[in-house]
Amino acid sequence: MKIRVQTEAFDLGAEIDALRAGRLDVGAVASFVGYARDINDGSDVRAMTLEHYPGMTEKALGTLADEAAARWTLIDATVVHRVGRLLPGDPIVLVAVASRHRGDAFAACAFIMDALKTRAPFWKKEETPAGERWVEARASDDAAAARWADKVGRPD
Amino acid sequence: MTLRMLYFARLRERFGQAEECLAFDGATVADLLGALRARGDAWAEELAAGRSFRVAVNQELATPDTRLADRAEVAIFPPVTGG
């Protein structure tokens, strides 16, 4: 499992190449990339700054990846999350999961993202025409994370 | 005991500090929150019952009954909004 927190941008293709390097048993890679939007909660967003809790962040992301590996049959996974000031269109987060078959990769990728949204210590502050504001947590993110609690490990 | 306190994001701004060393006599996270609320102002307001915040002890999410040990690192922060 590769976990990174960084200010620099990332390249999805390069990350997937690194994930698959030397592993010809990989039959599937599922990935998710989250981007900074120019609109949120009805306001224009000019930029956002991501703060995190150094130490706990890496530990929490590692725990999520380990939980996914315990639940599905995975070969490897990469999680990259950026911090610092980002502009609309900038990539924020990448999750890529390699497995033999697609079902495990799709499910583990979705699980890691849903869990990251509620358990990894990152906070967004947006710059809007009315000034700066901290982004509030969404109930829909709690619901998305909770849906994994009552499911069996393997997808149907 | 002495605790290393860390505050993040909106709570860091409201409390006017990112970290502090705190001498503490209680046993649990609930005791600690009571001691911090007693400071009044932003502390009483932000940490009031029903307000949404998280506590981590030694970098693991904690609950009110989590027990604290000397030199523990305790962080208080708003619900997370990454991704």
Coordinates of C-alpha atoms in Angstrom, one line a residue:
Chain A
M1 CA 0.0 0.0 0.0
K2 CA 1.3 3.4 -0.9
I3 CA 0.1 6.4 1.1
R4 CA 1.2 9.9 0.4
V5 CA 0.2 13.4 1.5
Q6 CA 1.8 16.1 -0.6
T7 CA 1.4 19.6 -1.9
E8 CA 2.4 18.7 -5.5
A9 CA 0.0 17.6 -8.2
F10 CA -0.1 13.9 -9.2
D11 CA -0.5 12.1 -12.5
L12 CA -3.1 9.3 -12.6
G13 CA -1.3 7.4 -15.4
A14 CA 2.0 7.4 -13.7
E15 CA 0.4 6.2 -10.4
I16 CA -1.3 3.3 -12.2
D17 CA 1.9 2.4 -14.0
A18 CA 3.7 2.3 -10.6
L19 CA 0.9 0.3 -9.0
R20 CA 1.1 -2.4 -11.8
A21 CA 4.9 -2.4 -12.2
G22 CA 6.2 -6.0 -12.2
R23 CA 2.8 -7.5 -11.3
L24 CA 1.4 -9.4 -14.3
D25 CA -1.3 -11.0 -12.0
V26 CA -3.1 -7.6 -12.0
G27 CA -6.3 -8.0 -14.0
A28 CA -8.1 -4.9 -12.8
V29 CA -7.3 -1.4 -11.6
A30 CA -10.1 0.9 -10.4
S31 CA -9.3 4.5 -9.6
F32 CA -11.0 7.6 -8.4
V33 CA -9.8 11.2 -8.7
G34 CA -11.4 14.1 -6.8
Y35 CA -11.1 17.7 -8.2
A36 CA -11.5 21.1 -6.7
R37 CA -14.8 22.7 -8.0
D38 CA -15.5 26.3 -8.8
I39 CA -18.9 26.2 -7.1
N40 CA -20.1 24.9 -3.7
D41 CA -23.2 25.5 -1.6
G42 CA -24.4 28.2 -4.1
S43 CA -21.2 30.3 -4.0
D44 CA -18.4 30.8 -6.5
V45 CA -15.2 29.3 -5.1
R46 CA -11.9 31.0 -6.2
A47 CA -9.6 28.7 -4.3
M48 CA -9.4 26.4 -1.4
T49 CA -6.8 25.5 1.2
L50 CA -6.5 22.0 2.6
E51 CA -5.2 21.6 6.2
H52 CA -4.4 18.2 7.8
Y53 CA -3.1 16.6 11.0
P54 CA 0.4 15.4 10.1
G55 CA 1.0 12.0 11.5
M56 CA -2.6 11.0 12.1
T57 CA -3.4 11.6 8.4
E58 CA -0.9 9.0 7.2
K59 CA -1.9 6.6 9.9
A60 CA -5.7 7.0 9.2
L61 CA -5.2 6.5 5.4
G62 CA -3.0 3.4 6.1
T63 CA -5.7 2.0 8.3
L64 CA -8.4 2.5 5.6
A65 CA -6.2 0.8 3.0
D66 CA -5.5 -2.1 5.4
E67 CA -9.3 -2.5 6.1
A68 CA -9.9 -2.7 2.4
A69 CA -7.2 -5.3 2.0
A70 CA -8.7 -7.4 4.8
R71 CA -12.2 -7.2 3.2
W72 CA -11.4 -7.7 -0.5
T73 CA -8.8 -9.6 -2.4
L74 CA -6.4 -6.9 -3.4
I75 CA -2.9 -6.9 -4.9
D76 CA -2.0 -3.3 -4.0
A77 CA -3.5 0.2 -3.6
T78 CA -2.3 3.8 -3.8
V79 CA -3.8 6.7 -1.9
V80 CA -2.5 10.3 -2.6
H81 CA -4.1 13.4 -1.0
R82 CA -2.9 16.9 -1.6
V83 CA -2.7 19.7 1.0
G84 CA -2.1 23.4 0.7
R85 CA -3.8 25.9 -1.6
L86 CA -5.6 24.5 -4.7
L87 CA -7.5 26.2 -7.6
P88 CA -10.7 25.0 -9.3
G89 CA -9.8 22.1 -11.6
D90 CA -6.8 21.0 -9.5
P91 CA -6.8 17.3 -8.5
I92 CA -7.2 16.8 -4.7
V93 CA -7.3 13.1 -4.1
L94 CA -6.4 9.9 -5.9
V95 CA -7.3 6.3 -4.9
A96 CA -6.2 3.5 -7.2
V97 CA -6.8 -0.2 -6.4
A98 CA -5.3 -3.2 -8.2
S99 CA -6.8 -6.7 -8.0
R100 CA -7.2 -9.8 -10.1
H101 CA -10.8 -9.1 -10.9
R102 CA -12.9 -6.0 -11.2
G103 CA -15.4 -6.6 -8.4
D104 CA -12.8 -6.3 -5.7
A105 CA -11.1 -3.3 -7.3
F106 CA -14.4 -1.3 -7.8
A107 CA -15.7 -2.1 -4.3
A108 CA -12.4 -1.4 -2.4
C109 CA -11.9 1.9 -4.3
A110 CA -15.4 3.1 -3.3
F111 CA -14.9 1.9 0.2
I112 CA -11.6 3.7 0.7
M113 CA -13.0 7.0 -0.7
D114 CA -16.2 6.8 1.5
A115 CA -14.1 6.0 4.6
L116 CA -11.6 8.8 3.8
K117 CA -14.4 11.4 3.6
T118 CA -15.4 10.7 7.2
R119 CA -12.2 9.4 9.0
A120 CA -9.1 11.1 7.5
P121 CA -8.2 14.4 9.2
F122 CA -8.3 16.9 6.4
W123 CA -10.2 20.2 6.4
K124 CA -11.1 22.5 3.5
K125 CA -11.3 26.3 3.7
E126 CA -12.8 28.0 0.6
E127 CA -12.2 31.5 -0.7
T128 CA -15.5 32.9 -2.0
P129 CA -16.5 36.5 -3.1
A130 CA -18.0 36.9 0.4
G131 CA -14.7 35.9 2.1
E132 CA -13.2 32.7 3.5
R133 CA -15.3 29.9 5.0
W134 CA -14.6 26.5 6.4
V135 CA -16.4 23.7 4.5
E136 CA -19.0 21.9 6.8
A137 CA -19.1 18.1 6.9
R138 CA -22.1 16.6 5.0
A139 CA -24.6 14.1 6.4
S140 CA -24.5 12.4 2.9
D141 CA -20.8 11.6 3.5
D142 CA -21.7 9.9 6.9
A143 CA -24.4 7.9 5.1
A144 CA -22.0 6.9 2.3
A145 CA -19.5 5.6 4.9
A146 CA -22.2 3.8 6.9
R147 CA -23.5 1.8 3.9
W148 CA -20.3 -0.3 4.2
A149 CA -21.0 -1.3 7.8
D150 CA -23.9 -3.7 7.0
K151 CA -22.5 -5.3 3.8
V152 CA -20.6 -8.6 3.4
G153 CA -17.1 -8.3 2.2
R154 CA -17.5 -9.4 -1.4
P155 CA -19.7 -7.6 -3.9
D156 CA -22.6 -9.7 -5.4
Chain B
M1 CA -0.6 14.5 34.1
T2 CA 0.6 16.7 31.2
L3 CA -1.1 16.5 27.9
R4 CA 0.0 17.8 24.5
M5 CA -3.1 19.5 23.1
L6 CA -3.5 20.2 19.3
Y7 CA -6.3 22.1 17.7
F8 CA -7.1 22.1 14.0
A9 CA -9.0 24.1 11.3
R10 CA -12.0 26.2 12.5
L11 CA -11.4 25.3 16.2
R12 CA -7.7 26.3 15.9
E13 CA -8.9 29.8 14.8
R14 CA -11.7 30.0 17.4
F15 CA -9.3 29.0 20.3
G16 CA -6.5 31.2 19.0
Q17 CA -3.9 28.6 19.3
A18 CA -2.6 25.5 17.4
E19 CA -1.2 23.7 20.4
E20 CA -0.5 23.9 24.1
C21 CA 0.9 21.8 27.0
L22 CA -1.9 21.3 29.5
A23 CA -1.6 20.1 33.1
F24 CA -4.7 18.0 33.8
D25 CA -6.1 16.1 36.8
G26 CA -8.9 14.0 35.4
A27 CA -9.0 10.6 33.8
T28 CA -11.0 10.6 30.6
V29 CA -11.7 12.6 27.5
A30 CA -15.1 13.6 29.0
D31 CA -13.2 15.0 32.1
L32 CA -10.8 16.9 29.8
L33 CA -13.7 18.5 27.8
G34 CA -15.2 19.6 31.1
A35 CA -12.0 21.3 32.1
L36 CA -11.7 23.0 28.7
R37 CA -15.3 24.2 28.8
A38 CA -14.6 25.8 32.2
R39 CA -12.3 28.3 30.4
G40 CA -15.5 29.9 29.1
D41 CA -15.9 32.0 25.9
A42 CA -15.1 30.1 22.7
W43 CA -14.1 27.0 24.7
A44 CA -17.5 26.7 26.4
E45 CA -19.4 27.5 23.1
E46 CA -17.5 25.2 20.7
L47 CA -17.2 22.2 23.1
A48 CA -20.8 22.5 24.4
A49 CA -22.9 19.3 24.4
G50 CA -24.6 18.9 21.0
R51 CA -21.8 20.7 19.1
S52 CA -20.1 18.7 16.4
F53 CA -16.4 18.0 17.0
R54 CA -14.0 15.1 17.1
V55 CA -11.3 14.1 19.6
A56 CA -8.3 12.0 18.8
V57 CA -6.0 10.5 21.5
N58 CA -2.5 9.6 20.3
Q59 CA -3.7 10.0 16.7
E60 CA -6.7 7.6 17.0
L61 CA -10.3 8.8 17.1
A62 CA -11.5 8.7 20.7
T63 CA -14.8 8.7 22.6
P64 CA -15.8 10.5 25.9
D65 CA -14.9 7.4 27.9
T66 CA -11.4 7.0 26.4
R67 CA -8.9 7.1 29.2
L68 CA -5.9 9.5 29.1
A69 CA -2.3 8.8 30.1
D70 CA 0.5 11.2 31.0
R71 CA 2.1 12.8 27.9
A72 CA -0.8 11.7 25.6
E73 CA -1.3 13.7 22.4
V74 CA -4.9 14.9 22.3
A75 CA -6.3 16.6 19.3
I76 CA -9.7 18.4 19.0
F77 CA -11.0 19.3 15.5
P78 CA -14.2 19.7 13.5
P79 CA -15.7 16.9 11.5
V80 CA -13.4 16.2 8.6
T81 CA -13.9 17.5 5.1
G82 CA -11.2 16.1 2.9
G83 CA -11.5 14.1 -0.4

